[in-house]
Amino acid sequence: MKVIYILWLRELRRYSRSRAQLIASLGQPLMYLLALGFGLGPVFQKAGQGSYLQFVAPGVIAMTILFSSVFSGIGLLWDRQFGFLKETLVAPVPRIQVMLGRTLGAATVAVLQGCLVTIVCFIAGFRFTHLALSPLALVFMLLIACLFAALGTAIGSMLQNMQGFQLIMNFLVMPIFFLSGALFPLNGLPKVLGFITSLDPLAYGVDGLRSALLARAHFGMAIDVAVLVGVTIVLLIIGSRLFARIQA
Amino acid sequence: MIEVQNLTKKFGDFTAVDAISFDVAGGEIFAFLGPNGAGKTTTIKMLTTLLTPTSGTLRIDGLDVSRNPNEVRKRFGIVFQDPSLDGDLTAWENMELHGIFYHMPRKLRIERTEQLLKLFELWERRKEQVKLFSGGMKRRLEIARGLLHTPKILFLDEPTLGLDPQTRNQLWIHVKHLNQTEGVTVFLTTHYMDEADRVAQRIAVIDHGKIVAQGSPNELKRQTETESLEEAFLALTGSTIRDESANVSADQMRAMARMWGNRR
Ligand SMILES: Nc1ncnc2c1ncn2[C@@H]1O[C@H](COP(=O)(O)OP(=O)(O)O)[C@@H](O)[C@H]1O
Ligand SMILES: [Mg+2]
């Protein structure tokens, strides 16, 4: 337990010490929010879908959590590069605890980042329609963060160097983002696209957030929670196998 | 305490460690000497569960290393040749993390951290992030951290590389002290023959992945009919210079050859 806690704390300490990075990482969500929120607003409104800013804000929050948690998960690569990984691998600690500590730390950082972006959204004019449901939004943020931190750790255990990282960003993380319905409604999509989006775990996270913040659901909250929890468990199992196999 | 039989490690078709066998008794200080690229670090990585051997058996404190890695990990401490600190954390936090990894009681951890940070003159800087430290300070912290918990076996992979003579002296005094008072078995590698001569009770000389001689410093001198360990070492391993960069470029050339379809 103590090992999990200290590794979790380590992620938080690192996060709180990289202020510049923290601010820089708010730039991208802000850009999506402002450029798309205000740029596509009129078209969206004409199509009878209401305010696009309202619609896209949960998507932008989910995106922030996705990127942040995958990045910290992949931070494993940096530990390999800078050598700290060796220190954790020779310690008399079950690898599963090391993995859990890191993953929970990465997830917590991602949720904090998501909360910051929520505040930014609020300043930009976003409003919760159901304030009573906002604790649920926090739960969904945490679920999304855990899922993708687990994914990040699994990927980080496989990659040997930074070259694989670009590949993962372009062919895994970006598609997960674009196909999640963060930017467009999932209703009435062409069949094939609709099917693909239903395979994207982030789609359920975005849907859950939107249900909680706007009472606007596609799959429904129960399904969202079930899928997010299920996929996270599978990823944790795969991740712990991969993590246990790491050689330094 | 350490039993190694026919230990072999291959990286692709390159044999880094070639069927070596040796034993280290409990309470002994054992030195592994060899030129760059001889296979010392690779051997230590296999002994410390970081690398799986290609073949051979490894036992530590009677335990099979590949079968009980976690039990084995409880029994040793290590100072790595390469950096292994977390630069974002402070010196104190790096020590704290280590102490918790090794399940040290809080009070003991704090006491020993203070003692070791003072010994290696890092106490004043304990609240600074390690990435701001100079190379020598980082190295001293690696050593202080490696000595924090008291293991049965201590692995030291070129611990004095880049240290000033004062710190080097401090380190060996401390290691000898641990060995004498707590019976810690020490397995070290070094480039400095005088150090090996001074601290090691037994030495194995390794070259090109093979052990070419084993014995006490005096036995090695007698075997090679030389006066000093340095001369004995040169007599055993030849005087051609082998630096690691030479190895790297050979590897690169092999990779290039493979890319051009030359399968050799
Ligand atoms: N991961 C690796 N992949 C390929 N070759 C390696 C790897 N690690 C070490 N080697 C090679 O194995 C040889 C022995 O290395 P090492 O054990 O580090 O030597 P030493 O510590 O004695 O200087 C060197 O030629 C080195 O290039
Ligand atoms: Mg070495």
PDB file of N, CA and C in Angstrom, chain A residues 152-233:
ATOM      1  N   GLY A 152      -1.731   3.853 -21.392  1.00  0.00           N
ATOM      2  CA  GLY A 152      -0.415   4.478 -21.515  1.00  0.00           C
ATOM      3  C   GLY A 152       0.673   3.627 -20.880  1.00  0.00           C
ATOM      4  N   THR A 153       0.393   3.090 -19.702  1.00  0.00           N
ATOM      5  CA  THR A 153       1.388   2.261 -19.026  1.00  0.00           C
ATOM      6  C   THR A 153       1.675   0.997 -19.841  1.00  0.00           C
ATOM      7  N   ALA A 154       0.603   0.400 -20.390  1.00  0.00           N
ATOM      8  CA  ALA A 154       0.797  -0.803 -21.207  1.00  0.00           C
ATOM      9  C   ALA A 154       1.673  -0.475 -22.418  1.00  0.00           C
ATOM     10  N   ILE A 155       1.378   0.644 -23.070  1.00  0.00           N
ATOM     11  CA  ILE A 155       2.161   1.024 -24.244  1.00  0.00           C
ATOM     12  C   ILE A 155       3.600   1.337 -23.836  1.00  0.00           C
ATOM     13  N   GLY A 156       3.732   2.088 -22.723  1.00  0.00           N
ATOM     14  CA  GLY A 156       5.071   2.445 -22.246  1.00  0.00           C
ATOM     15  C   GLY A 156       5.915   1.221 -21.929  1.00  0.00           C
ATOM     16  N   SER A 157       5.278   0.136 -21.493  1.00  0.00           N
ATOM     17  CA  SER A 157       6.038  -1.079 -21.185  1.00  0.00           C
ATOM     18  C   SER A 157       6.558  -1.751 -22.450  1.00  0.00           C
ATOM     19  N   MET A 158       5.860  -1.501 -23.561  1.00  0.00           N
ATOM     20  CA  MET A 158       6.262  -2.154 -24.808  1.00  0.00           C
ATOM     21  C   MET A 158       7.310  -1.362 -25.572  1.00  0.00           C
ATOM     22  N   LEU A 159       7.186  -0.029 -25.536  1.00  0.00           N
ATOM     23  CA  LEU A 159       8.076   0.787 -26.351  1.00  0.00           C
ATOM     24  C   LEU A 159       9.489   0.797 -25.773  1.00  0.00           C
ATOM     25  N   GLN A 160      10.474   0.770 -26.654  1.00  0.00           N
ATOM     26  CA  GLN A 160      11.861   0.809 -26.208  1.00  0.00           C
ATOM     27  C   GLN A 160      12.413   2.233 -26.281  1.00  0.00           C
ATOM     28  N   ASN A 161      11.876   3.051 -27.167  1.00  0.00           N
ATOM     29  CA  ASN A 161      12.426   4.397 -27.322  1.00  0.00           C
ATOM     30  C   ASN A 161      11.369   5.356 -27.853  1.00  0.00           C
ATOM     31  N   MET A 162      11.754   6.603 -28.008  1.00  0.00           N
ATOM     32  CA  MET A 162      10.801   7.636 -28.373  1.00  0.00           C
ATOM     33  C   MET A 162      10.284   7.518 -29.804  1.00  0.00           C
ATOM     34  N   GLN A 163      10.949   6.714 -30.634  1.00  0.00           N
ATOM     35  CA  GLN A 163      10.506   6.640 -32.025  1.00  0.00           C
ATOM     36  C   GLN A 163       9.100   6.049 -32.129  1.00  0.00           C
ATOM     37  N   GLY A 164       8.836   5.042 -31.322  1.00  0.00           N
ATOM     38  CA  GLY A 164       7.521   4.418 -31.365  1.00  0.00           C
ATOM     39  C   GLY A 164       6.422   5.360 -30.911  1.00  0.00           C
ATOM     40  N   PHE A 165       6.832   6.400 -30.177  1.00  0.00           N
ATOM     41  CA  PHE A 165       5.870   7.289 -29.556  1.00  0.00           C
ATOM     42  C   PHE A 165       5.028   8.045 -30.585  1.00  0.00           C
ATOM     43  N   GLN A 166       5.674   8.588 -31.627  1.00  0.00           N
ATOM     44  CA  GLN A 166       4.962   9.313 -32.686  1.00  0.00           C
ATOM     45  C   GLN A 166       3.936   8.407 -33.352  1.00  0.00           C
ATOM     46  N   LEU A 167       4.363   7.177 -33.578  1.00  0.00           N
ATOM     47  CA  LEU A 167       3.499   6.180 -34.205  1.00  0.00           C
ATOM     48  C   LEU A 167       2.236   5.979 -33.385  1.00  0.00           C
ATOM     49  N   ILE A 168       2.415   5.836 -32.076  1.00  0.00           N
ATOM     50  CA  ILE A 168       1.283   5.625 -31.181  1.00  0.00           C
ATOM     51  C   ILE A 168       0.361   6.842 -31.198  1.00  0.00           C
ATOM     52  N   MET A 169       0.961   8.042 -31.176  1.00  0.00           N
ATOM     53  CA  MET A 169       0.156   9.262 -31.193  1.00  0.00           C
ATOM     54  C   MET A 169      -0.686   9.326 -32.467  1.00  0.00           C
ATOM     55  N   ASN A 170      -0.045   9.091 -33.607  1.00  0.00           N
ATOM     56  CA  ASN A 170      -0.740   9.275 -34.886  1.00  0.00           C
ATOM     57  C   ASN A 170      -1.732   8.171 -35.188  1.00  0.00           C
ATOM     58  N   PHE A 171      -1.414   6.950 -34.815  1.00  0.00           N
ATOM     59  CA  PHE A 171      -2.262   5.842 -35.252  1.00  0.00           C
ATOM     60  C   PHE A 171      -3.136   5.265 -34.141  1.00  0.00           C
ATOM     61  N   LEU A 172      -2.969   5.758 -32.919  1.00  0.00           N
ATOM     62  CA  LEU A 172      -3.838   5.260 -31.867  1.00  0.00           C
ATOM     63  C   LEU A 172      -4.557   6.398 -31.138  1.00  0.00           C
ATOM     64  N   VAL A 173      -3.782   7.333 -30.579  1.00  0.00           N
ATOM     65  CA  VAL A 173      -4.392   8.338 -29.715  1.00  0.00           C
ATOM     66  C   VAL A 173      -5.254   9.325 -30.509  1.00  0.00           C
ATOM     67  N   MET A 174      -4.741   9.805 -31.629  1.00  0.00           N
ATOM     68  CA  MET A 174      -5.544  10.750 -32.414  1.00  0.00           C
ATOM     69  C   MET A 174      -6.832  10.105 -32.938  1.00  0.00           C
ATOM     70  N   PRO A 175      -6.781   8.913 -33.519  1.00  0.00           N
ATOM     71  CA  PRO A 175      -8.038   8.261 -33.931  1.00  0.00           C
ATOM     72  C   PRO A 175      -9.002   8.068 -32.766  1.00  0.00           C
ATOM     73  N   ILE A 176      -8.477   7.695 -31.601  1.00  0.00           N
ATOM     74  CA  ILE A 176      -9.356   7.525 -30.439  1.00  0.00           C
ATOM     75  C   ILE A 176     -10.090   8.830 -30.159  1.00  0.00           C
ATOM     76  N   PHE A 177      -9.364   9.929 -30.281  1.00  0.00           N
ATOM     77  CA  PHE A 177      -9.976  11.234 -30.037  1.00  0.00           C
ATOM     78  C   PHE A 177     -11.016  11.568 -31.110  1.00  0.00           C
ATOM     79  N   PHE A 178     -10.621  11.468 -32.375  1.00  0.00           N
ATOM     80  CA  PHE A 178     -11.515  11.917 -33.447  1.00  0.00           C
ATOM     81  C   PHE A 178     -12.762  11.041 -33.587  1.00  0.00           C
ATOM     82  N   LEU A 179     -12.638   9.758 -33.249  1.00  0.00           N
ATOM     83  CA  LEU A 179     -13.781   8.852 -33.431  1.00  0.00           C
ATOM     84  C   LEU A 179     -14.672   8.748 -32.192  1.00  0.00           C
ATOM     85  N   SER A 180     -14.375   9.571 -31.187  1.00  0.00           N
ATOM     86  CA  SER A 180     -15.072   9.393 -29.918  1.00  0.00           C
ATOM     87  C   SER A 180     -16.379  10.172 -29.844  1.00  0.00           C
ATOM     88  N   GLY A 181     -16.636  11.007 -30.859  1.00  0.00           N
ATOM     89  CA  GLY A 181     -17.814  11.862 -30.759  1.00  0.00           C
ATOM     90  C   GLY A 181     -17.562  13.060 -29.866  1.00  0.00           C
ATOM     91  N   ALA A 182     -16.269  13.357 -29.600  1.00  0.00           N
ATOM     92  CA  ALA A 182     -15.961  14.538 -28.799  1.00  0.00           C
ATOM     93  C   ALA A 182     -16.355  15.792 -29.565  1.00  0.00           C
ATOM     94  N   LEU A 183     -16.206  15.735 -30.901  1.00  0.00           N
ATOM     95  CA  LEU A 183     -16.424  16.928 -31.714  1.00  0.00           C
ATOM     96  C   LEU A 183     -17.745  16.927 -32.469  1.00  0.00           C
ATOM     97  N   PHE A 184     -18.359  15.729 -32.650  1.00  0.00           N
ATOM     98  CA  PHE A 184     -19.620  15.681 -33.408  1.00  0.00           C
ATOM     99  C   PHE A 184     -20.583  14.699 -32.736  1.00  0.00           C
ATOM    100  N   PRO A 185     -21.885  14.897 -32.940  1.00  0.00           N
ATOM    101  CA  PRO A 185     -22.856  13.993 -32.319  1.00  0.00           C
ATOM    102  C   PRO A 185     -22.789  12.617 -32.975  1.00  0.00           C
ATOM    103  N   LEU A 186     -23.023  11.596 -32.194  1.00  0.00           N
ATOM    104  CA  LEU A 186     -22.948  10.232 -32.727  1.00  0.00           C
ATOM    105  C   LEU A 186     -24.265   9.779 -33.354  1.00  0.00           C
ATOM    106  N   ASN A 187     -25.317  10.593 -33.183  1.00  0.00           N
ATOM    107  CA  ASN A 187     -26.615  10.204 -33.744  1.00  0.00           C
ATOM    108  C   ASN A 187     -26.601  10.345 -35.256  1.00  0.00           C
ATOM    109  N   GLY A 188     -27.219   9.390 -35.940  1.00  0.00           N
ATOM    110  CA  GLY A 188     -27.419   9.483 -37.375  1.00  0.00           C
ATOM    111  C   GLY A 188     -26.143   9.438 -38.201  1.00  0.00           C
ATOM    112  N   LEU A 189     -25.099   8.778 -37.687  1.00  0.00           N
ATOM    113  CA  LEU A 189     -23.866   8.632 -38.479  1.00  0.00           C
ATOM    114  C   LEU A 189     -24.068   7.519 -39.505  1.00  0.00           C
ATOM    115  N   PRO A 190     -23.282   7.535 -40.608  1.00  0.00           N
ATOM    116  CA  PRO A 190     -23.302   6.381 -41.526  1.00  0.00           C
ATOM    117  C   PRO A 190     -22.994   5.104 -40.734  1.00  0.00           C
ATOM    118  N   LYS A 191     -23.554   3.976 -41.165  1.00  0.00           N
ATOM    119  CA  LYS A 191     -23.485   2.737 -40.392  1.00  0.00           C
ATOM    120  C   LYS A 191     -22.072   2.342 -39.979  1.00  0.00           C
ATOM    121  N   VAL A 192     -21.155   2.371 -40.975  1.00  0.00           N
ATOM    122  CA  VAL A 192     -19.798   1.915 -40.702  1.00  0.00           C
ATOM    123  C   VAL A 192     -19.140   2.790 -39.641  1.00  0.00           C
ATOM    124  N   LEU A 193     -19.261   4.098 -39.825  1.00  0.00           N
ATOM    125  CA  LEU A 193     -18.653   5.026 -38.872  1.00  0.00           C
ATOM    126  C   LEU A 193     -19.280   4.842 -37.489  1.00  0.00           C
ATOM    127  N   GLY A 194     -20.599   4.668 -37.481  1.00  0.00           N
ATOM    128  CA  GLY A 194     -21.294   4.447 -36.211  1.00  0.00           C
ATOM    129  C   GLY A 194     -20.756   3.223 -35.507  1.00  0.00           C
ATOM    130  N   PHE A 195     -20.497   2.164 -36.283  1.00  0.00           N
ATOM    131  CA  PHE A 195     -19.965   0.936 -35.705  1.00  0.00           C
ATOM    132  C   PHE A 195     -18.559   1.169 -35.133  1.00  0.00           C
ATOM    133  N   ILE A 196     -17.734   1.856 -35.926  1.00  0.00           N
ATOM    134  CA  ILE A 196     -16.362   2.098 -35.459  1.00  0.00           C
ATOM    135  C   ILE A 196     -16.367   2.918 -34.167  1.00  0.00           C
ATOM    136  N   THR A 197     -17.208   3.962 -34.125  1.00  0.00           N
ATOM    137  CA  THR A 197     -17.207   4.791 -32.917  1.00  0.00           C
ATOM    138  C   THR A 197     -17.662   3.973 -31.703  1.00  0.00           C
ATOM    139  N   SER A 198     -18.528   2.982 -31.943  1.00  0.00           N
ATOM    140  CA  SER A 198     -18.993   2.197 -30.791  1.00  0.00           C
ATOM    141  C   SER A 198     -17.878   1.300 -30.254  1.00  0.00           C
ATOM    142  N   LEU A 199     -16.773   1.157 -31.000  1.00  0.00           N
ATOM    143  CA  LEU A 199     -15.630   0.382 -30.506  1.00  0.00           C
ATOM    144  C   LEU A 199     -14.630   1.260 -29.753  1.00  0.00           C
ATOM    145  N   ASP A 200     -14.826   2.566 -29.821  1.00  0.00           N
ATOM    146  CA  ASP A 200     -13.867   3.499 -29.222  1.00  0.00           C
ATOM    147  C   ASP A 200     -14.229   3.718 -27.751  1.00  0.00           C
ATOM    148  N   PRO A 201     -13.385   3.293 -26.815  1.00  0.00           N
ATOM    149  CA  PRO A 201     -13.749   3.442 -25.401  1.00  0.00           C
ATOM    150  C   PRO A 201     -13.987   4.896 -24.987  1.00  0.00           C
ATOM    151  N   LEU A 202     -13.268   5.812 -25.654  1.00  0.00           N
ATOM    152  CA  LEU A 202     -13.462   7.213 -25.271  1.00  0.00           C
ATOM    153  C   LEU A 202     -14.886   7.681 -25.593  1.00  0.00           C
ATOM    154  N   ALA A 203     -15.526   7.069 -26.598  1.00  0.00           N
ATOM    155  CA  ALA A 203     -16.892   7.452 -26.953  1.00  0.00           C
ATOM    156  C   ALA A 203     -17.807   7.316 -25.736  1.00  0.00           C
ATOM    157  N   TYR A 204     -17.560   6.265 -24.932  1.00  0.00           N
ATOM    158  CA  TYR A 204     -18.390   6.046 -23.752  1.00  0.00           C
ATOM    159  C   TYR A 204     -18.058   7.055 -22.656  1.00  0.00           C
ATOM    160  N   GLY A 205     -16.778   7.457 -22.607  1.00  0.00           N
ATOM    161  CA  GLY A 205     -16.385   8.480 -21.640  1.00  0.00           C
ATOM    162  C   GLY A 205     -17.015   9.815 -21.976  1.00  0.00           C
ATOM    163  N   VAL A 206     -16.951  10.188 -23.253  1.00  0.00           N
ATOM    164  CA  VAL A 206     -17.535  11.453 -23.690  1.00  0.00           C
ATOM    165  C   VAL A 206     -19.039  11.434 -23.452  1.00  0.00           C
ATOM    166  N   ASP A 207     -19.639  10.291 -23.782  1.00  0.00           N
ATOM    167  CA  ASP A 207     -21.082  10.167 -23.603  1.00  0.00           C
ATOM    168  C   ASP A 207     -21.463  10.318 -22.130  1.00  0.00           C
ATOM    169  N   GLY A 208     -20.676   9.690 -21.273  1.00  0.00           N
ATOM    170  CA  GLY A 208     -20.947   9.793 -19.837  1.00  0.00           C
ATOM    171  C   GLY A 208     -20.835  11.234 -19.358  1.00  0.00           C
ATOM    172  N   LEU A 209     -19.772  11.914 -19.808  1.00  0.00           N
ATOM    173  CA  LEU A 209     -19.589  13.316 -19.407  1.00  0.00           C
ATOM    174  C   LEU A 209     -20.752  14.170 -19.885  1.00  0.00           C
ATOM    175  N   ARG A 210     -21.135  13.929 -21.132  1.00  0.00           N
ATOM    176  CA  ARG A 210     -22.220  14.724 -21.698  1.00  0.00           C
ATOM    177  C   ARG A 210     -23.540  14.436 -20.967  1.00  0.00           C
ATOM    178  N   SER A 211     -23.744  13.175 -20.601  1.00  0.00           N
ATOM    179  CA  SER A 211     -24.959  12.841 -19.849  1.00  0.00           C
ATOM    180  C   SER A 211     -24.968  13.587 -18.524  1.00  0.00           C
ATOM    181  N   ALA A 212     -23.803  13.599 -17.873  1.00  0.00           N
ATOM    182  CA  ALA A 212     -23.745  14.209 -16.549  1.00  0.00           C
ATOM    183  C   ALA A 212     -23.841  15.722 -16.614  1.00  0.00           C
ATOM    184  N   LEU A 213     -23.173  16.313 -17.601  1.00  0.00           N
ATOM    185  CA  LEU A 213     -23.125  17.778 -17.633  1.00  0.00           C
ATOM    186  C   LEU A 213     -24.314  18.384 -18.372  1.00  0.00           C
ATOM    187  N   LEU A 214     -24.820  17.690 -19.396  1.00  0.00           N
ATOM    188  CA  LEU A 214     -25.857  18.278 -20.243  1.00  0.00           C
ATOM    189  C   LEU A 214     -27.132  17.454 -20.291  1.00  0.00           C
ATOM    190  N   ALA A 215     -27.151  16.308 -19.619  1.00  0.00           N
ATOM    191  CA  ALA A 215     -28.283  15.382 -19.696  1.00  0.00           C
ATOM    192  C   ALA A 215     -28.585  15.036 -21.146  1.00  0.00           C
ATOM    193  N   ARG A 216     -27.516  14.741 -21.900  1.00  0.00           N
ATOM    194  CA  ARG A 216     -27.674  14.447 -23.317  1.00  0.00           C
ATOM    195  C   ARG A 216     -26.916  13.154 -23.582  1.00  0.00           C
ATOM    196  N   ALA A 217     -27.644  12.016 -23.635  1.00  0.00           N
ATOM    197  CA  ALA A 217     -26.969  10.721 -23.702  1.00  0.00           C
ATOM    198  C   ALA A 217     -27.147  10.061 -25.057  1.00  0.00           C
ATOM    199  N   HIS A 218     -26.173   9.248 -25.429  1.00  0.00           N
ATOM    200  CA  HIS A 218     -26.277   8.460 -26.648  1.00  0.00           C
ATOM    201  C   HIS A 218     -26.393   6.972 -26.300  1.00  0.00           C
ATOM    202  N   PHE A 219     -25.382   6.468 -25.546  1.00  0.00           N
ATOM    203  CA  PHE A 219     -25.431   5.067 -25.134  1.00  0.00           C
ATOM    204  C   PHE A 219     -26.213   4.888 -23.833  1.00  0.00           C
ATOM    205  N   GLY A 220     -26.149   5.900 -22.974  1.00  0.00           N
ATOM    206  CA  GLY A 220     -26.742   5.794 -21.637  1.00  0.00           C
ATOM    207  C   GLY A 220     -25.672   5.563 -20.593  1.00  0.00           C
ATOM    208  N   MET A 221     -25.869   6.166 -19.419  1.00  0.00           N
ATOM    209  CA  MET A 221     -24.817   6.159 -18.391  1.00  0.00           C
ATOM    210  C   MET A 221     -24.442   4.767 -17.926  1.00  0.00           C
ATOM    211  N   ALA A 222     -25.430   3.886 -17.769  1.00  0.00           N
ATOM    212  CA  ALA A 222     -25.130   2.553 -17.240  1.00  0.00           C
ATOM    213  C   ALA A 222     -24.166   1.829 -18.174  1.00  0.00           C
ATOM    214  N   ILE A 223     -24.478   1.883 -19.467  1.00  0.00           N
ATOM    215  CA  ILE A 223     -23.590   1.243 -20.447  1.00  0.00           C
ATOM    216  C   ILE A 223     -22.213   1.909 -20.412  1.00  0.00           C
ATOM    217  N   ASP A 224     -22.201   3.236 -20.324  1.00  0.00           N
ATOM    218  CA  ASP A 224     -20.928   3.961 -20.293  1.00  0.00           C
ATOM    219  C   ASP A 224     -20.038   3.453 -19.162  1.00  0.00           C
ATOM    220  N   VAL A 225     -20.611   3.396 -17.968  1.00  0.00           N
ATOM    221  CA  VAL A 225     -19.825   2.969 -16.801  1.00  0.00           C
ATOM    222  C   VAL A 225     -19.335   1.539 -17.000  1.00  0.00           C
ATOM    223  N   ALA A 226     -20.256   0.659 -17.461  1.00  0.00           N
ATOM    224  CA  ALA A 226     -19.887  -0.746 -17.620  1.00  0.00           C
ATOM    225  C   ALA A 226     -18.713  -0.886 -18.594  1.00  0.00           C
ATOM    226  N   VAL A 227     -18.802  -0.212 -19.736  1.00  0.00           N
ATOM    227  CA  VAL A 227     -17.738  -0.334 -20.740  1.00  0.00           C
ATOM    228  C   VAL A 227     -16.426   0.232 -20.202  1.00  0.00           C
ATOM    229  N   LEU A 228     -16.488   1.410 -19.581  1.00  0.00           N
ATOM    230  CA  LEU A 228     -15.246   2.044 -19.106  1.00  0.00           C
ATOM    231  C   LEU A 228     -14.564   1.169 -18.055  1.00  0.00           C
ATOM    232  N   VAL A 229     -15.336   0.670 -17.107  1.00  0.00           N
ATOM    233  CA  VAL A 229     -14.753  -0.159 -16.056  1.00  0.00           C
ATOM    234  C   VAL A 229     -14.193  -1.455 -16.652  1.00  0.00           C
ATOM    235  N   GLY A 230     -14.995  -2.082 -17.538  1.00  0.00           N
ATOM    236  CA  GLY A 230     -14.566  -3.341 -18.148  1.00  0.00           C
ATOM    237  C   GLY A 230     -13.254  -3.190 -18.909  1.00  0.00           C
ATOM    238  N   VAL A 231     -13.195  -2.183 -19.777  1.00  0.00           N
ATOM    239  CA  VAL A 231     -11.993  -1.998 -20.592  1.00  0.00           C
ATOM    240  C   VAL A 231     -10.789  -1.668 -19.704  1.00  0.00           C
ATOM    241  N   THR A 232     -11.023  -0.864 -18.651  1.00  0.00           N
ATOM    242  CA  THR A 232      -9.906  -0.521 -17.755  1.00  0.00           C
ATOM    243  C   THR A 232      -9.326  -1.777 -17.114  1.00  0.00           C
ATOM    244  N   ILE A 233     -10.212  -2.672 -16.670  1.00  0.00           N
ATOM    245  CA  ILE A 233      -9.721  -3.895 -16.026  1.00  0.00           C
ATOM    246  C   ILE A 233      -8.900  -4.731 -17.011  1.00  0.00           C
TER     247      ILE A 233
END
